[in-house]
Amino acid sequence: MVWKISDETAYDTLGDEVRLTINGVTIRAPQDQSLLVTARQNGFEIPTLCYHRDLPSEGQCRLCVVEIGEHPRTQIVNSCTYPTQAGLVVQTHSETVVQSRRIVLELLLARTPKAKLIQELAAAHGVYESRFKTDDPEELCILCGLCVRTCREVVGVSAISMKGRTPDKQVATPFMEKSSACIGCGSCAFVCPTNVIPYTEKDGIRTIWGRDFELQACNVCGNYIAPKYQLEHWAKITGDPVETFCVCRDCR
Amino acid sequence: MPRFESIDHLREYRRQLMAKRDANQPQVLVCAGPGCLPMGSEEVAAAFREELEKNGLAAKVVLKECGCHGLCAGAVRVLIRPQEITYQHVTSEDVPEIVEKTLKEGQVVDRLVYEDLHTQEKAAYKKDIPFFKGQMPIVLRKLDIIDPTSLDDYLALGGYRGLRKALMEMKPDDIIDAIDHSGLRGRGGGGFPTGRKWRICQEVEDEPKFIICNGDEGDPGAFMDRAVMEGDPHAVLEGMIIGAFAIGASKGYIYVRHEYPLAVSRLQLAIEQARESGFLGKNILRSGFDFDIKISRGAGAFVCGEETALIHSMEGNIGEPSPRPPYPAQSGLFGKPTVINNVETWANVPEIINLGADWFANIGTEKSKGTKVFSLVGAVNQTGLVEVPMGTTLRQIVYDLGGGLRQDREFKAVQTGGPSGGCIPAQFLDLPVDYDSLQSVGSIMGSGGMIVMDTSSCMVDVARYFINFLYQESCGKCTPCREGLKQILFILDEIIHGRGQEEHLGLMEELCNAMSAASICGLGKSAVNPIRSTIKYFREEYLAHIRDKKCHALVCRPLLKYTVDPETCTGCLACVRECPVGAISGKKKMAQEIDQELCVKCGLCYEACQFEAVKIE
Amino acid sequence: MDLPRLETILSRYEGESADLIPVLQDIQDAYSYLPKEELHVVSERLQVPLTQIYSVATFFKMFSLIPKGKHQIKVCTGTTCHLKGSHRVAESLSHRLGVEVGYTTKDMQFSLDTVGCLGSCAQAPVMMVDDKYFGRTTVDKVPKILKLYK
């Protein structure tokens, strides 16, 4: 049995269409596609923070929870990993679900009071301030793990991972030192929903995770393309010579 | 030890083994279980060895270091057979007298036998001790009489007979039917029907399949699995081999906490013995069935008691749980179908197969069958491991078996189920203990910890204790558990420091609702039980902390006030010498005074005063 | 780096990624901590990214990235031990050894830690030094126990 939770990107690999009910509306959707995708494709709004269509879902943020089943035997599950199945009865905005989402947002607002995305999302759910205690008013990381997954699954190098556990958990390079695995591509910073990963570019040098990366200028126009390490990485995985990548997209 | 080539070979070996053994041979069985080991059972056993040697009895008397004898309050315990005399609080100094009087002259050493605290009646024989009456040992049956390092001992008591029957007389489906019919439910906490779990796994068309024994007994206050792994390791192996045969698994793992080094070495030895004798490995007992077991040591994470977290850590990852489905029985270790049961569940399997599903299904209540082992600890007189039929009431366990509360204090609560359980107040003492009843009062069975509390325990402190434990053990993956526990801990700290507000109680309940609904795994979902149950049943205590800034149990340090009673104080200055911050002053032979500004409320002055002049309020 | 010692440990395993935790446990037992250079070698041999090793090493309580003392003291803070005042035992040990819980003495003799439960609840408070258990450890027993290891 294969238990891969499918996504829009892999639509053709999905199973047969099944019938299920979301918020009282009967819809048809491919079996085993995640409930989140099924709901969104049919116009039902479900908020998420740690979901990304190109990454495997791990269910960290718990905003996408929905209630399944019929009273009194209902269950709260996270829709990003729960498979679409025939006959499912789903509620995306039941009282329990709405309450849980509010508390989760209120908790995140206490953790990262200055994160703009969290402020906005919380406000959209009627949460304007948190009754909970803030430890570090400058904290911006919500521990959604998008950066770690992107680095590992999309970039394919794994330069960062989670360190420790409890709320003290943090995204870090091994031993908090400059990572030799990092190619300076900046995907982690790009995918981060709260812009917490510091990233600078100056005089042909990109600095990220405490390491300086020399940028390659386009052989034609002279604009910077990407760090040399990153181009070498591309060359390695594609088997093409590195020079292939030394011309920017516009000049190709 | 021979390698058993067939079932007849095994039967013949056992017949010869029994013929060689003399039921009347004197035996000295020293408890080396979790309760007695820290009290010096190794020294007692060594003293016996020496004393028997000295008296020329070494060949005549069998000396064994056994598993848990149950009644840990009397550590170190010694059982003398065949008379079944039990001695308690034995030290190496008592050994010569026991050898002289009991082993040589057949008399009882009166001063070392059990004495009822209330009636002062003495009981020398195991059957007369109230703690053992009302118990029904199935899982613990062999613990106090076998040498856990001896396969012969296990075989002599009918060991591997269940496996023999399973391989010889039953088909895999028959075994699953029997387990299903017996009504056995998971003893690790969840209470999921074992037979159903096995069937789901058996029916998945994928190979290989795996079996895991969850020995990551992480609940503070529970040690039954440790006692079974250390005291009767072959029972765990036998249960696993039967289960593997039933679901078609080729490999098994036992996941043991690294804090249990003795359990690891005993299991390792048992596995080697089982391989040598043909109970594990290729072509087990010539049945054509291959299966082997490996030990996997935990690395110190409570959350790894959760199935998916345990699997991730066995795959070399951090112990973060993942959302289900898929369930491990469908896609578990290395993505393959995997059955995970805890130690006690596996240890029940051989007897169910051996004695039949009906026998087991006749024990217990309608929905909870068989027995359950509890570690009865805390404020009771007779602490230890008890095994009772499901449905036994809390009162029977606490008062009949446990002998009531220490110093006849008032019963306040019993905490079951570890950090995921709740505190059950006196009004439910007549509750029959089974999965569903415990859940109905806001607690859980859990793995079987049962901690009795008297009026000297503060329920706010108890709630804080569990939340702090869970906060430190939360893997930090999902928001409600990670951030929720931190905020509850913060609120409880406010209350304990006298800064609590009544709204805090409602806020904590709101947090609990979100955590139990939206957390990924059982740790976060059930972390709310200690909070909900204490707020529900002990609201007054919270209010005393919040409104009156008082901890009536005198536990929460910041709310205590130490004063010296000028009438009683003799001015001996013992308290002054102990005080680490120099907060106590006064003239010699005159009443002393404590500077409340300086006092850090450590309580050392209270302990140092011999005249009870230091008062706490 | 003591390569032969590491090789002995690695030779016990088949070199699969699932061997990561047992390998780290053996290194922790042998070295009393997880030295950085050794972890780089483990990463190459087991084909496990260093990030995963770092996550594992910082997630589980038994691992330490800094050297531990010759003797490991573990004070049980299980429920029963907590109710019977195990924090006083921990405080007393901390005071006598001059080291905070979670740290190692300057002479590298003792590491002091608290653990969730040692499973000897009937003899609370319990502590453990290396593989030996001590039951009913009141504050006045602490110096006697320490003496056994000095």
mmCIF file with all atom_site columns, N, CA, C and O in Angstrom, chain B residues 1-5 151 272-280 285:
data_model
loop_
_atom_site.group_PDB
_atom_site.id
_atom_site.type_symbol
_atom_site.label_atom_id
_atom_site.label_alt_id
_atom_site.label_comp_id
_atom_site.label_asym_id
_atom_site.label_entity_id
_atom_site.label_seq_id
_atom_site.pdbx_PDB_ins_code
_atom_site.Cartn_x
_atom_site.Cartn_y
_atom_site.Cartn_z
_atom_site.occupancy
_atom_site.B_iso_or_equiv
_atom_site.pdbx_formal_charge
_atom_site.auth_seq_id
_atom_site.auth_comp_id
_atom_site.auth_asym_id
_atom_site.auth_atom_id
_atom_site.pdbx_PDB_model_num
ATOM 1  N N  . MET B 1 1   ? 22.479 -26.014 26.905 1.00 0.00 ? 1   MET B N  1
ATOM 2  C CA . MET B 1 1   ? 21.126 -25.914 26.336 1.00 0.00 ? 1   MET B CA 1
ATOM 3  C C  . MET B 1 1   ? 21.092 -26.468 24.912 1.00 0.00 ? 1   MET B C  1
ATOM 4  O O  . MET B 1 1   ? 21.878 -26.029 24.074 1.00 0.00 ? 1   MET B O  1
ATOM 5  N N  . PRO B 1 2   ? 20.256 -27.430 24.648 1.00 0.00 ? 2   PRO B N  1
ATOM 6  C CA . PRO B 1 2   ? 20.236 -27.974 23.282 1.00 0.00 ? 2   PRO B CA 1
ATOM 7  C C  . PRO B 1 2   ? 19.483 -27.061 22.327 1.00 0.00 ? 2   PRO B C  1
ATOM 8  O O  . PRO B 1 2   ? 18.745 -26.188 22.749 1.00 0.00 ? 2   PRO B O  1
ATOM 9  N N  . ARG B 1 3   ? 19.676 -27.280 21.030 1.00 0.00 ? 3   ARG B N  1
ATOM 10 C CA . ARG B 1 3   ? 18.866 -26.607 20.030 1.00 0.00 ? 3   ARG B CA 1
ATOM 11 C C  . ARG B 1 3   ? 17.667 -27.509 19.748 1.00 0.00 ? 3   ARG B C  1
ATOM 12 O O  . ARG B 1 3   ? 17.810 -28.664 19.361 1.00 0.00 ? 3   ARG B O  1
ATOM 13 N N  . PHE B 1 4   ? 16.466 -26.981 19.995 1.00 0.00 ? 4   PHE B N  1
ATOM 14 C CA . PHE B 1 4   ? 15.286 -27.824 19.844 1.00 0.00 ? 4   PHE B CA 1
ATOM 15 C C  . PHE B 1 4   ? 14.957 -28.000 18.374 1.00 0.00 ? 4   PHE B C  1
ATOM 16 O O  . PHE B 1 4   ? 14.692 -27.031 17.666 1.00 0.00 ? 4   PHE B O  1
ATOM 17 N N  . GLU B 1 5   ? 15.012 -29.263 17.944 1.00 0.00 ? 5   GLU B N  1
ATOM 18 C CA . GLU B 1 5   ? 14.817 -29.546 16.529 1.00 0.00 ? 5   GLU B CA 1
ATOM 19 C C  . GLU B 1 5   ? 13.347 -29.770 16.202 1.00 0.00 ? 5   GLU B C  1
ATOM 20 O O  . GLU B 1 5   ? 12.938 -29.729 15.060 1.00 0.00 ? 5   GLU B O  1
ATOM 21 N N  . LEU B 1 151 ? 16.858 -20.003 31.109 1.00 0.00 ? 151 LEU B N  1
ATOM 22 C CA . LEU B 1 151 ? 15.803 -20.464 30.201 1.00 0.00 ? 151 LEU B CA 1
ATOM 23 C C  . LEU B 1 151 ? 15.138 -21.712 30.776 1.00 0.00 ? 151 LEU B C  1
ATOM 24 O O  . LEU B 1 151 ? 13.933 -21.911 30.629 1.00 0.00 ? 151 LEU B O  1
ATOM 25 N N  . GLU B 1 272 ? 19.746 -14.230 23.078 1.00 0.00 ? 272 GLU B N  1
ATOM 26 C CA . GLU B 1 272 ? 20.818 -15.173 22.722 1.00 0.00 ? 272 GLU B CA 1
ATOM 27 C C  . GLU B 1 272 ? 20.427 -16.605 23.067 1.00 0.00 ? 272 GLU B C  1
ATOM 28 O O  . GLU B 1 272 ? 20.635 -17.528 22.284 1.00 0.00 ? 272 GLU B O  1
ATOM 29 N N  . GLN B 1 273 ? 19.824 -16.783 24.250 1.00 0.00 ? 273 GLN B N  1
ATOM 30 C CA . GLN B 1 273 ? 19.385 -18.124 24.655 1.00 0.00 ? 273 GLN B CA 1
ATOM 31 C C  . GLN B 1 273 ? 18.328 -18.656 23.684 1.00 0.00 ? 273 GLN B C  1
ATOM 32 O O  . GLN B 1 273 ? 18.366 -19.820 23.290 1.00 0.00 ? 273 GLN B O  1
ATOM 33 N N  . ALA B 1 274 ? 17.400 -17.786 23.320 1.00 0.00 ? 274 ALA B N  1
ATOM 34 C CA . ALA B 1 274 ? 16.325 -18.217 22.434 1.00 0.00 ? 274 ALA B CA 1
ATOM 35 C C  . ALA B 1 274 ? 16.863 -18.587 21.059 1.00 0.00 ? 274 ALA B C  1
ATOM 36 O O  . ALA B 1 274 ? 16.390 -19.533 20.439 1.00 0.00 ? 274 ALA B O  1
ATOM 37 N N  . ARG B 1 275 ? 17.885 -17.861 20.594 1.00 0.00 ? 275 ARG B N  1
ATOM 38 C CA . ARG B 1 275 ? 18.488 -18.198 19.299 1.00 0.00 ? 275 ARG B CA 1
ATOM 39 C C  . ARG B 1 275 ? 19.175 -19.555 19.368 1.00 0.00 ? 275 ARG B C  1
ATOM 40 O O  . ARG B 1 275 ? 19.013 -20.391 18.495 1.00 0.00 ? 275 ARG B O  1
ATOM 41 N N  . GLU B 1 276 ? 19.939 -19.743 20.468 1.00 0.00 ? 276 GLU B N  1
ATOM 42 C CA . GLU B 1 276 ? 20.670 -20.992 20.644 1.00 0.00 ? 276 GLU B CA 1
ATOM 43 C C  . GLU B 1 276 ? 19.726 -22.193 20.677 1.00 0.00 ? 276 GLU B C  1
ATOM 44 O O  . GLU B 1 276 ? 20.045 -23.269 20.195 1.00 0.00 ? 276 GLU B O  1
ATOM 45 N N  . SER B 1 277 ? 18.558 -21.994 21.284 1.00 0.00 ? 277 SER B N  1
ATOM 46 C CA . SER B 1 277 ? 17.646 -23.112 21.482 1.00 0.00 ? 277 SER B CA 1
ATOM 47 C C  . SER B 1 277 ? 16.646 -23.267 20.345 1.00 0.00 ? 277 SER B C  1
ATOM 48 O O  . SER B 1 277 ? 15.769 -24.115 20.414 1.00 0.00 ? 277 SER B O  1
ATOM 49 N N  . GLY B 1 278 ? 16.759 -22.413 19.365 1.00 0.00 ? 278 GLY B N  1
ATOM 50 C CA . GLY B 1 278 ? 15.887 -22.581 18.208 1.00 0.00 ? 278 GLY B CA 1
ATOM 51 C C  . GLY B 1 278 ? 14.515 -21.947 18.343 1.00 0.00 ? 278 GLY B C  1
ATOM 52 O O  . GLY B 1 278 ? 13.611 -22.265 17.583 1.00 0.00 ? 278 GLY B O  1
ATOM 53 N N  . PHE B 1 279 ? 14.339 -21.031 19.325 1.00 0.00 ? 279 PHE B N  1
ATOM 54 C CA . PHE B 1 279 ? 13.064 -20.304 19.423 1.00 0.00 ? 279 PHE B CA 1
ATOM 55 C C  . PHE B 1 279 ? 13.084 -19.052 18.541 1.00 0.00 ? 279 PHE B C  1
ATOM 56 O O  . PHE B 1 279 ? 12.066 -18.440 18.289 1.00 0.00 ? 279 PHE B O  1
ATOM 57 N N  . LEU B 1 280 ? 14.294 -18.657 18.166 1.00 0.00 ? 280 LEU B N  1
ATOM 58 C CA . LEU B 1 280 ? 14.449 -17.506 17.273 1.00 0.00 ? 280 LEU B CA 1
ATOM 59 C C  . LEU B 1 280 ? 15.410 -17.919 16.175 1.00 0.00 ? 280 LEU B C  1
ATOM 60 O O  . LEU B 1 280 ? 16.241 -18.812 16.366 1.00 0.00 ? 280 LEU B O  1
ATOM 61 N N  . LEU B 1 285 ? 11.759 -24.159 15.564 1.00 0.00 ? 285 LEU B N  1
ATOM 62 C CA . LEU B 1 285 ? 11.235 -25.475 15.944 1.00 0.00 ? 285 LEU B CA 1
ATOM 63 C C  . LEU B 1 285 ? 10.823 -26.296 14.717 1.00 0.00 ? 285 LEU B C  1
ATOM 64 O O  . LEU B 1 285 ? 9.855  -27.050 14.744 1.00 0.00 ? 285 LEU B O  1
#
